[in-house]
CSV table of C-alpha atoms and ligand atoms in Angstrom, one decimal:
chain,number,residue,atom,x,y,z
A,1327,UNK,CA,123.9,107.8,81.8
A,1328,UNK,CA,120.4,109.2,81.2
A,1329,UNK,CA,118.7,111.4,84.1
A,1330,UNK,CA,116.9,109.2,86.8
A,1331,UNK,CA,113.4,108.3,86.6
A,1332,UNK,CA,112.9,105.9,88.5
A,1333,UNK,CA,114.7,105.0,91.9
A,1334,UNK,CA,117.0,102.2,90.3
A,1335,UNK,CA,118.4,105.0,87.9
A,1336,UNK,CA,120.4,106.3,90.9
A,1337,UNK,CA,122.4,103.1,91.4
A,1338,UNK,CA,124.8,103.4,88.9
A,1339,UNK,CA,125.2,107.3,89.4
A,1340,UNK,CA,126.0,106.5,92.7
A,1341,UNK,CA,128.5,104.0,91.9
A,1342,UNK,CA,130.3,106.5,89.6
A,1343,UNK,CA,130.6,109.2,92.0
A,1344,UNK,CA,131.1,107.3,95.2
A,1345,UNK,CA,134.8,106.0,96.3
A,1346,UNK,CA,135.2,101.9,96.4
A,1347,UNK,CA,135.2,102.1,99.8
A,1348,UNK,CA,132.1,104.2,100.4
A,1349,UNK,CA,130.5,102.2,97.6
A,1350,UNK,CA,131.3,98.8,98.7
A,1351,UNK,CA,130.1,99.7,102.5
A,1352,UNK,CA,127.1,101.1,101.1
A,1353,UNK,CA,125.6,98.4,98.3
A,1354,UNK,CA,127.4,95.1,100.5
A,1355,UNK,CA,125.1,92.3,102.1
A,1356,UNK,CA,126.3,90.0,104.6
A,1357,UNK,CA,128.3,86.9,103.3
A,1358,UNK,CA,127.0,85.8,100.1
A,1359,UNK,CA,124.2,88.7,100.1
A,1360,UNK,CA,121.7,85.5,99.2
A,1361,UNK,CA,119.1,87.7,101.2
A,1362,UNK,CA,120.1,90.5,99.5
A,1363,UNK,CA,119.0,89.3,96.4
A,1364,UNK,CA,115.9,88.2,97.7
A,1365,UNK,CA,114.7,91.5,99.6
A,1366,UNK,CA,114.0,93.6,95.7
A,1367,UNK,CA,113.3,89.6,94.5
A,1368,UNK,CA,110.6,89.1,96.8
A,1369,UNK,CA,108.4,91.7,96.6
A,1370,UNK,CA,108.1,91.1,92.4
A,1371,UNK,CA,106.3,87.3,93.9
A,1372,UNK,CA,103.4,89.3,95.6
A,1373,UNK,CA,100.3,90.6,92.8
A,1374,UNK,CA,98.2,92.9,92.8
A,1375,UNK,CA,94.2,92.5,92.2
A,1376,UNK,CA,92.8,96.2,91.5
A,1377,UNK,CA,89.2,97.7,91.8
A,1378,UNK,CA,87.9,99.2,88.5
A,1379,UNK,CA,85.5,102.0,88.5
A,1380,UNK,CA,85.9,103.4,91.8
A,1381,UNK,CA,86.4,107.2,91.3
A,1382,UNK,CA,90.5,107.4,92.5
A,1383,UNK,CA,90.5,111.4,90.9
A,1384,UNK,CA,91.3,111.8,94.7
A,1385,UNK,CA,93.6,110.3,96.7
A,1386,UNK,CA,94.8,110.4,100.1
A,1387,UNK,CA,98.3,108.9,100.3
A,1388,UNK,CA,99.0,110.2,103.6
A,1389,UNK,CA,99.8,107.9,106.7
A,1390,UNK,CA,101.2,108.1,110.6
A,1391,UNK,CA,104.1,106.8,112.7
A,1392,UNK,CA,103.3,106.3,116.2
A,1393,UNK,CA,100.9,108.7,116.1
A,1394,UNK,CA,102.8,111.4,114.0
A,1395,UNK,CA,101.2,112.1,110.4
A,1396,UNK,CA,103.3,111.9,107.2
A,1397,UNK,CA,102.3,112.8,103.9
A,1398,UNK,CA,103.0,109.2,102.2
A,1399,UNK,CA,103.9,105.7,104.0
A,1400,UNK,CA,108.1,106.0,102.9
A,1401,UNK,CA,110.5,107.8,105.6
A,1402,UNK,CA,114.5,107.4,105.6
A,1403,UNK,CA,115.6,104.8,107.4
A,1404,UNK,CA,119.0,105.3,109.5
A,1405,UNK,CA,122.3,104.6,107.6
A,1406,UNK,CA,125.3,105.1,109.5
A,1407,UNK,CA,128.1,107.7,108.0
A,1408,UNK,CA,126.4,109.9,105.3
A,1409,UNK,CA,129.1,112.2,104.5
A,1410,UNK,CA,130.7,109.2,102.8
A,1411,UNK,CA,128.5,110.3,100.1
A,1412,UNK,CA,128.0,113.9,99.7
A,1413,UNK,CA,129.3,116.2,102.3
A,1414,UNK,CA,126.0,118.1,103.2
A,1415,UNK,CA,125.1,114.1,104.8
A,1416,UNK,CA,122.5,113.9,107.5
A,1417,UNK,CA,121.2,117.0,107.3
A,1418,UNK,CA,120.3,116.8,103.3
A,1419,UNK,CA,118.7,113.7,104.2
A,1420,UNK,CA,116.9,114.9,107.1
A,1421,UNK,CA,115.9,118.0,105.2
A,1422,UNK,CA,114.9,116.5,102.0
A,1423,UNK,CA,112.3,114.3,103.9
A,1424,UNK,CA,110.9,117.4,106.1
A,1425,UNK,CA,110.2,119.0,103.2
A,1426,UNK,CA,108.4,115.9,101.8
A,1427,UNK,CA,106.4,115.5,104.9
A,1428,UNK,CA,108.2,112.5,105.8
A,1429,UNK,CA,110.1,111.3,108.9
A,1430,UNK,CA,114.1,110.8,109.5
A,1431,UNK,CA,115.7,108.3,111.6
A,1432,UNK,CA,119.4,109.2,112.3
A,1433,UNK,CA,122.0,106.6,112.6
A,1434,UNK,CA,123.9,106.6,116.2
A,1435,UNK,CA,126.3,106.7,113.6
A,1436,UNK,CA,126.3,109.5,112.0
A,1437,UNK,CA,128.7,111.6,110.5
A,1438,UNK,CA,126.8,114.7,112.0
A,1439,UNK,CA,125.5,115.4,115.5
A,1440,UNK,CA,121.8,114.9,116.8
A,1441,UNK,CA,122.2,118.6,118.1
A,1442,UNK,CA,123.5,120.0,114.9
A,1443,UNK,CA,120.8,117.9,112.7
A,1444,UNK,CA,118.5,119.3,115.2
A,1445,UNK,CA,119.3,122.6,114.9
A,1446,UNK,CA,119.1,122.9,111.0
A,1447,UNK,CA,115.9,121.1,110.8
A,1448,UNK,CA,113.5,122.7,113.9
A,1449,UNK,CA,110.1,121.2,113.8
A,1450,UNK,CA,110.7,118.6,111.6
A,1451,UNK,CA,110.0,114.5,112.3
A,1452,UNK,CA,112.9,112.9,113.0
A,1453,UNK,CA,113.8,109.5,115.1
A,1454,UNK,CA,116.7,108.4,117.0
A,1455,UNK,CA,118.4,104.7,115.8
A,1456,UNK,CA,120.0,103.4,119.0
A,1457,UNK,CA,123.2,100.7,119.6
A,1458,UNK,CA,123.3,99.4,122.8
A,1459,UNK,CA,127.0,99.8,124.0
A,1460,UNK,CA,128.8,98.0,126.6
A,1461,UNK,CA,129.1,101.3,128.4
A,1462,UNK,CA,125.6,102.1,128.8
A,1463,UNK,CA,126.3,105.5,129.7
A,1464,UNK,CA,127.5,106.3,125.9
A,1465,UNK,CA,124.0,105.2,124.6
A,1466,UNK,CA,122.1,106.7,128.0
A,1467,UNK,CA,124.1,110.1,126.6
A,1468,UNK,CA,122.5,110.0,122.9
A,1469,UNK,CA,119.2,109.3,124.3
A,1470,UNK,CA,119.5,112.0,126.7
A,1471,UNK,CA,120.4,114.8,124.0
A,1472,UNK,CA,117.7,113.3,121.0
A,1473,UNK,CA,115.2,113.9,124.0
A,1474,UNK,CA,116.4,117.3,124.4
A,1475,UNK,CA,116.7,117.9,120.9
A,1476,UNK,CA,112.7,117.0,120.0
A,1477,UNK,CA,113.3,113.2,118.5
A,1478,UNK,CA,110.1,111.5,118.8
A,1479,UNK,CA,110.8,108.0,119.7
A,1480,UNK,CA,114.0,105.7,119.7
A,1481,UNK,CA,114.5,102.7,117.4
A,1482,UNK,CA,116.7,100.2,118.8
A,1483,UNK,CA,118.1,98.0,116.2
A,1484,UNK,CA,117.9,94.4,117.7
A,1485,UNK,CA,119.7,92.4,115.0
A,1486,UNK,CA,123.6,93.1,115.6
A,1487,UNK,CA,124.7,91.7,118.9
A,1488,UNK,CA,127.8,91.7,116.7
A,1489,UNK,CA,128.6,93.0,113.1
A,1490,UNK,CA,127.3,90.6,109.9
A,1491,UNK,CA,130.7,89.9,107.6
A,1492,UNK,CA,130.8,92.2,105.1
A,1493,UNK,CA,133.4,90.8,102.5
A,1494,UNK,CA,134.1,93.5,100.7
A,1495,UNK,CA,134.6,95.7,103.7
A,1496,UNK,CA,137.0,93.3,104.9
A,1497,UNK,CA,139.0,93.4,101.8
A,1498,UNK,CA,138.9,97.1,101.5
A,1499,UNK,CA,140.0,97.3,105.3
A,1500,UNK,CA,137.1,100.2,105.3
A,1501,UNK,CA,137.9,103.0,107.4
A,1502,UNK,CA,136.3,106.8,108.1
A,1503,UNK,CA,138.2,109.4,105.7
A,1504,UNK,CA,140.8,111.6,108.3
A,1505,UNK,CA,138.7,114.9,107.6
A,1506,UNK,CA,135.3,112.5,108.7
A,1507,UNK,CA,134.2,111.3,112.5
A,1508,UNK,CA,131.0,109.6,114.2
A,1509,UNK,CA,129.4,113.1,115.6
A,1510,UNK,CA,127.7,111.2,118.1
A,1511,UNK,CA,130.8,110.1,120.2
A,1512,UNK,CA,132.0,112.5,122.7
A,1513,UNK,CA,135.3,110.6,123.3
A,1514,UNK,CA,138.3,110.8,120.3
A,1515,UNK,CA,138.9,106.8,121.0
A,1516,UNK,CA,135.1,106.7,119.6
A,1517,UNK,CA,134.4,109.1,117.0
A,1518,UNK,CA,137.5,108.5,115.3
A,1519,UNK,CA,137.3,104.8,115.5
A,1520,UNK,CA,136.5,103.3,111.7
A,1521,UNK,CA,140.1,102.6,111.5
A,1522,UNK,CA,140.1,99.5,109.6
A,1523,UNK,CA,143.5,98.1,111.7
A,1524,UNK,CA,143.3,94.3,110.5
A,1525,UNK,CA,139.9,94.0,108.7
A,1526,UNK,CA,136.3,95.9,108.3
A,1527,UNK,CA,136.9,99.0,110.4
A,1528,UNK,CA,133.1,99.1,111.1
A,1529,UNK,CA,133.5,95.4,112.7
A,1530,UNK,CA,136.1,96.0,114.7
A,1531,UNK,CA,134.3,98.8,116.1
A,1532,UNK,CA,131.4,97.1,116.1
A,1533,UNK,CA,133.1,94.1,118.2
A,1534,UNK,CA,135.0,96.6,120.4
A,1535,UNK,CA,131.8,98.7,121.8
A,1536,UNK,CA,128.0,97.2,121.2
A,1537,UNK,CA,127.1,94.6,123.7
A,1538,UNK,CA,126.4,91.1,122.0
A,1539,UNK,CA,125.3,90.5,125.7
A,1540,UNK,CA,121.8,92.7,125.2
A,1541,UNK,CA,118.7,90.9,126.9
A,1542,UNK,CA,114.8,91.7,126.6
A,1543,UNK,CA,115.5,93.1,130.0
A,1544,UNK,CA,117.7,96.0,128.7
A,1545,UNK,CA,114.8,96.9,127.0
A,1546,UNK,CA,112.9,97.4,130.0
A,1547,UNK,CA,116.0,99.2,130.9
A,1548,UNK,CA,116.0,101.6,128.2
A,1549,UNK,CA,112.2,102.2,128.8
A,1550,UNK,CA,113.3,103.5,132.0
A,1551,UNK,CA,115.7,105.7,131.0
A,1552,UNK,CA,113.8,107.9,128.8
A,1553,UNK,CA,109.9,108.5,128.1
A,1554,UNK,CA,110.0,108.7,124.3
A,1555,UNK,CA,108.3,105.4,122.3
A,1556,UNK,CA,110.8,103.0,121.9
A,1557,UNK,CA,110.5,100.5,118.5
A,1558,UNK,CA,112.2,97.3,118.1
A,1559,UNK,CA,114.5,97.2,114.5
A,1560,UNK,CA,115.1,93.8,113.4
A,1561,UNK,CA,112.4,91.8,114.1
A,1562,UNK,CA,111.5,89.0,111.4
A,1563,UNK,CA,109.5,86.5,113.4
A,1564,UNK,CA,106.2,85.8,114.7
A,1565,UNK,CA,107.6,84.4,118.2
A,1566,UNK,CA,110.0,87.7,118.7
A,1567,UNK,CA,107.0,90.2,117.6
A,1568,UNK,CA,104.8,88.7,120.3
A,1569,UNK,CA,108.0,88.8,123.0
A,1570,UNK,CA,108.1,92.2,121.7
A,1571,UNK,CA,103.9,93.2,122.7
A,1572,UNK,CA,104.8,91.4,126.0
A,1573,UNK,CA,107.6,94.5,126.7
A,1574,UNK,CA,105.2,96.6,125.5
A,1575,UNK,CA,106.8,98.3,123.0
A,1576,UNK,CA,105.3,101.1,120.8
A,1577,UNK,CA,106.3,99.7,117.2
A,1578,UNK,CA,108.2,96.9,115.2
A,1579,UNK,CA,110.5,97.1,111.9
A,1580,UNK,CA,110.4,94.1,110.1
A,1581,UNK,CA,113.6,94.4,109.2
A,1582,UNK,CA,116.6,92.4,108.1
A,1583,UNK,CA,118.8,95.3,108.1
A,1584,UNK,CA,119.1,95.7,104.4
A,1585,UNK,CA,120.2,91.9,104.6
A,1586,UNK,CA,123.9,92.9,106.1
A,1587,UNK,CA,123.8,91.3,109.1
A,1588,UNK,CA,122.5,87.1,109.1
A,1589,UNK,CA,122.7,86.2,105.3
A,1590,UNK,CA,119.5,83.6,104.6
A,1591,UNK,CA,117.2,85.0,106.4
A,1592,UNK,CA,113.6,85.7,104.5
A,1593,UNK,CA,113.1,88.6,102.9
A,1594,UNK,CA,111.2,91.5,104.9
A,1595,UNK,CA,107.9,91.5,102.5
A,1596,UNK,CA,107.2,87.3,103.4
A,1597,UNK,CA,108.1,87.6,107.1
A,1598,UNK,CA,105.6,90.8,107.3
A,1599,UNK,CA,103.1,89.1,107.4
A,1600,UNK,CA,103.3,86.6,110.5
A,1601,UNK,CA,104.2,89.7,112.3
A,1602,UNK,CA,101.1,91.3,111.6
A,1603,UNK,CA,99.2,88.6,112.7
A,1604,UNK,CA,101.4,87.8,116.2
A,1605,UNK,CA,101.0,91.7,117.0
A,1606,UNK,CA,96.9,91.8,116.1
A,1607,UNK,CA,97.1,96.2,116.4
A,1608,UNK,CA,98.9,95.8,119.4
A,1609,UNK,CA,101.4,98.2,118.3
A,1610,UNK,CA,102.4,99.9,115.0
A,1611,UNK,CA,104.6,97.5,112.4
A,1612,UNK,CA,106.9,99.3,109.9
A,1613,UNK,CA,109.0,97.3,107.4
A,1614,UNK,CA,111.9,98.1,105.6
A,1615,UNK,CA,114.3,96.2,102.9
A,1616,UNK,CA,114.4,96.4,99.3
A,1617,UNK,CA,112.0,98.9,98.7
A,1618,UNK,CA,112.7,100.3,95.4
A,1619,UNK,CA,109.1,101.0,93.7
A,1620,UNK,CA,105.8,102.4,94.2
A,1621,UNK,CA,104.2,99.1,94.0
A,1622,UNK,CA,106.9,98.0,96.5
A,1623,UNK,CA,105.8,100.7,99.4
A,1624,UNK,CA,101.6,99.6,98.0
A,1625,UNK,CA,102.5,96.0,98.6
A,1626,UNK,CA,103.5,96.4,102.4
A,1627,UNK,CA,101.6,98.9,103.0
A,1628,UNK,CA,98.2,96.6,101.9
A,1629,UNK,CA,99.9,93.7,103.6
A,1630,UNK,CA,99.9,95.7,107.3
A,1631,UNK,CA,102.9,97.8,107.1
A,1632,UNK,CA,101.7,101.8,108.4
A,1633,UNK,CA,104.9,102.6,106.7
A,1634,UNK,CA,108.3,101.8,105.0
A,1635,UNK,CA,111.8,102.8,105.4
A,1636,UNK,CA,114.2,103.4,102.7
A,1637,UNK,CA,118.3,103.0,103.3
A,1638,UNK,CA,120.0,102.4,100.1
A,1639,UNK,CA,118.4,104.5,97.7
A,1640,UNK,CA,118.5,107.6,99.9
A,1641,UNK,CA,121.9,106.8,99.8
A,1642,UNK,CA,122.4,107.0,96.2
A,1643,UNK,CA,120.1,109.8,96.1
A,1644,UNK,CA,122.8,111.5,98.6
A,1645,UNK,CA,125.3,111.3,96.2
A,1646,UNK,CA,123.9,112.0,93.4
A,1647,UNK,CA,122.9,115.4,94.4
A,1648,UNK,CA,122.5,116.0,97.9
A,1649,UNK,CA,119.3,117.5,99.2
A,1650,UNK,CA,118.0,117.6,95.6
A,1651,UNK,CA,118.9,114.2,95.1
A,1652,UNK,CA,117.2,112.8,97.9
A,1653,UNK,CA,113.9,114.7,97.3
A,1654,UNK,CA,114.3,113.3,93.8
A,1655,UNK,CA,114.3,109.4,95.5
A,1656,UNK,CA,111.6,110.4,97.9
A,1657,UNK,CA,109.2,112.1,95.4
A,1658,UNK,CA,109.4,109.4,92.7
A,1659,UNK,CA,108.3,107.1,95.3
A,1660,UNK,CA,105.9,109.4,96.6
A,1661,UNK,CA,104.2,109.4,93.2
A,1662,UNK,CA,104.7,105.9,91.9
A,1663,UNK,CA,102.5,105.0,95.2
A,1664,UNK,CA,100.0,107.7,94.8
A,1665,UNK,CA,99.8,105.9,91.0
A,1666,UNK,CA,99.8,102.7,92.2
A,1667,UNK,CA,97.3,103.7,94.3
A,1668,UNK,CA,94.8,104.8,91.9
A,1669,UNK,CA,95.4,101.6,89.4
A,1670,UNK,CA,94.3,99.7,92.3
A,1671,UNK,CA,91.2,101.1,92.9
A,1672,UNK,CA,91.6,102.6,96.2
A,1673,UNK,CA,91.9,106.1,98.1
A,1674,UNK,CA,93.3,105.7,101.3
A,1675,UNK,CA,95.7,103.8,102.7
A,1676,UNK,CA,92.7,102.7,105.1
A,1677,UNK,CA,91.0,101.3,102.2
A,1678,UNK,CA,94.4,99.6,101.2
A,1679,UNK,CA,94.7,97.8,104.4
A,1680,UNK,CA,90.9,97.0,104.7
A,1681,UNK,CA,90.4,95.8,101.3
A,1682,UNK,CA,90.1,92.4,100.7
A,1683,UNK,CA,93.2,90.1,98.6
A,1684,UNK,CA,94.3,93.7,97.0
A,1685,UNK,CA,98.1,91.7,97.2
A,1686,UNK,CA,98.0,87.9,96.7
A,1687,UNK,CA,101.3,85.5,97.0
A,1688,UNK,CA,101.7,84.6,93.5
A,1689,UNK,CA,100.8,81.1,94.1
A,1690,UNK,CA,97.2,82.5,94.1
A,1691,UNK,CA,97.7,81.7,90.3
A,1692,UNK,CA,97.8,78.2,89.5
A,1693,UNK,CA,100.0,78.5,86.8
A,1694,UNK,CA,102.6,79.9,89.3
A,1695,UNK,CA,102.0,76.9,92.1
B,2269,FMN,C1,125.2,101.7,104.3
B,2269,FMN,C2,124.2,101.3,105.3
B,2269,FMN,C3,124.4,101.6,106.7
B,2269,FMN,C4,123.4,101.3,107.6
B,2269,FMN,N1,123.6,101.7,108.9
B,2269,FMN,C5,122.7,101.4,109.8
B,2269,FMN,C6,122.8,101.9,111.1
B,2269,FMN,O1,123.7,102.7,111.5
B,2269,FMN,N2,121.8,101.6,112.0
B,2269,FMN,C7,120.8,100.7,111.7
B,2269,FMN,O2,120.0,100.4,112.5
B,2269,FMN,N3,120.7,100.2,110.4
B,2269,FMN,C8,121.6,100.6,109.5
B,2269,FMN,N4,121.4,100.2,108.2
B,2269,FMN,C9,120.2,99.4,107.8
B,2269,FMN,C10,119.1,100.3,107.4
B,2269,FMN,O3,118.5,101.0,108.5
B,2269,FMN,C11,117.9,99.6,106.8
B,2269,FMN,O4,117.5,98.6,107.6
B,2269,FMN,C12,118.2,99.0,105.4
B,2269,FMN,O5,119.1,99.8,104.7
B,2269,FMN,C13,117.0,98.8,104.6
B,2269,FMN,O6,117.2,98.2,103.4
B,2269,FMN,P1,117.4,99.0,102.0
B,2269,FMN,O7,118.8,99.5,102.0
B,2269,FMN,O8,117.3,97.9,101.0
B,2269,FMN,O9,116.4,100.0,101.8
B,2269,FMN,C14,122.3,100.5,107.2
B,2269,FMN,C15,122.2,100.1,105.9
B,2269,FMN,C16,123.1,100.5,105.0
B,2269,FMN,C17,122.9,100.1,103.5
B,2270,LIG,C1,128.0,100.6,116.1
B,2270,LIG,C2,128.8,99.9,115.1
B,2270,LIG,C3,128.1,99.3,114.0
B,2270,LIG,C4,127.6,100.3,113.1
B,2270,LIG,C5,127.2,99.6,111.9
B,2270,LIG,C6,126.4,100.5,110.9
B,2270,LIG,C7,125.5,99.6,110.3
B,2270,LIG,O1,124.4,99.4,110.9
B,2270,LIG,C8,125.7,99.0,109.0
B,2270,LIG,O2,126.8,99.2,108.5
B,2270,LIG,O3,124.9,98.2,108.6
């Protein structure tokens, strides 16, 4: 295998070096992974309509998340258990972006602890991913200590009342290698629960702690618990973006969770755009899902997204090579969008978002209808 250019190169590293099991928990969609497919598919039925002669020789790639500036619109989006592919885990991640200028978001289930992520990355932009569990004290805890620890908002992931079927998880009966635990928990029945008894061990724990009984109310609930922003994860429809403005929320990820949890639901890049419209600048929308490409993070970015997430390929980056490798991810996407940028005709990401049809379904072609 040649060195990776591009962020699809890392795929197959990744799959070389990587176990079955952290492998098949880490590329799996839910069921038959039909939206899995479709989240890369999608984005390659959006064109792009360029300016010409509009003097790029400088650009401005840089963007903001609720407020915070990053250097360019990509930031790592929260994937649970990162030492399943290279044991420096979280903290490569989180230090790879910082040194980017981008943002982390840390799984609640990690592999390493918000205070020790904290403690080797001071000063840096990171965001704290949030399960609602049954016992509410266990998530009131995490809160609690990202607050202390400097995280600047919480994401609460709103798609898994319960765990999407993984298939291959279930046939591997995945589990959390002896020498690994969730760094989060501070009970052993917890952190050491990826057991994989009869099944998925991530479903069972799934099934034995988050509440599939969370309400719109708990979010009022969590808002009153803590005074960081608080952004919805897993929102993919017009109706639930406006239900979200009405609870005030800070900030939406269109996200279908890299398609693992309700297989057939639309790809991120063709629900962003009702959600766009139903939130009207009432709050900031992110998107993640399949991002792969330059063009990819220029597509959503034009379409309304102020920035994407990446899971998966920061991921592969992880394994590849650590810290190095996920710098490697971050910076070809970095620079594929500052090139796609240019191509197109525009400086800014203002411009991108102001101009006018930069990104057309490709229906806009007749020959394409
Ligand atoms: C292996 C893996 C673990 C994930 N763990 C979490 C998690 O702990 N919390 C969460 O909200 N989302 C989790 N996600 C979803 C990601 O945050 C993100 O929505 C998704 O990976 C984006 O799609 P992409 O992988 O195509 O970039 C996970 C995704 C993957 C692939
Ligand atoms: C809290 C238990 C479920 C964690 C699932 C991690 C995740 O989001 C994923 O595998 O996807």
């Amino acid at each position: 295998m040649s060195q990776p250019i591009c962020v699809n190169d890392f795929e197959p590293w990744a799959k070389n070096k990587l176990t079955k099991n952290a492998w098949d928990y880490y590329c799996s969609g839910a069921t038959e992974e039909q939206t899995l497919q479709d989240n890369c598919a999608a984005f390659k039925r959006y064109r792009l309509r360029p300016y010409v002669l509009n003097d790029v020789s400088q650009v401005d790639t840089s963007s903001s998340v609720l407020g915070d500036t990053i250097e360019f619109p990509v930031c790592i989006a929260s994937t649970a258990m990162n030492k399943l592919a290279h044991e420096g885990g979280e903290i490569a991640a989180a230090k790879a972006a910082s040194s980017l200028g981008s943002g982390f978001m840390q799984s609640t289930v990690s592999t390493t602890s918000i205070e020790d992520i904290a403690e080797a990355t001071p000063g840096s932009l990171k965001w704290m991913q949030l399960y609602i569990f049954k016992t509410r004290e266990v998530t009131k805890n995490i809160v609690q200590r990202a607050e202390k620890c400097g995280y600047k908002a919480l994401f609460v992931t709103v798609d898994t009342p319960i765990l999407g079927r993984r298939y291959d998880d279930v046939r591997n009966h995945l589990q959390l290698p002896s020498h690994l635990k969730l760094a989060n928990f501070q009970s052993q029945k917890m952190s050491k629960g990826i057991q994989g008894v009869d099944g998925s061990g991530i479903e069972e724990f799934a099934t034995k702690y988050i509440d599939p009984a969370l309400q719109w109310k708990d979010i009022l609930w969590l808002k009153s618990i803590s005074k960081l922003p608080v952004v919805l994860k897993g929102i993919i429809t017009a109706e639930m973006a406006q239900k979200a403005v009405e609870h005030k929320v800070d900030g939406i990820v269109v996200s279908n969770h890299g398609a693992r949890q309700l297989d057939g639901v639309p790809a991120t890049i063709d629900a962003l755009p009702e959600i766009v419209k139903a939130v009207n600048g009432k709050c900031d929308v992110f998107l993640d899902g399949g991002v792969r490409t330059g063009t990819d993070v220029l597509k959503a970015v034009a379409m309304g997204a102020k920035a994407v997430f990446v899971g998966r390929p920061v991921l592969w980056g992880l394994a590849y090579d650590g810290e190095n490798g996920v710098k490697s991810v971050l910076s070809i996407l970095r620079d594929e969008f500052k090139m796609s940028m240019q191509l197109m005709g525009c400086r800014s990401v203002k411009e991108l978002q102001e101009g006018k049809n930069l990104v057309v379904p490709q229906t806009f072609y007749p020959s394409n209808l």
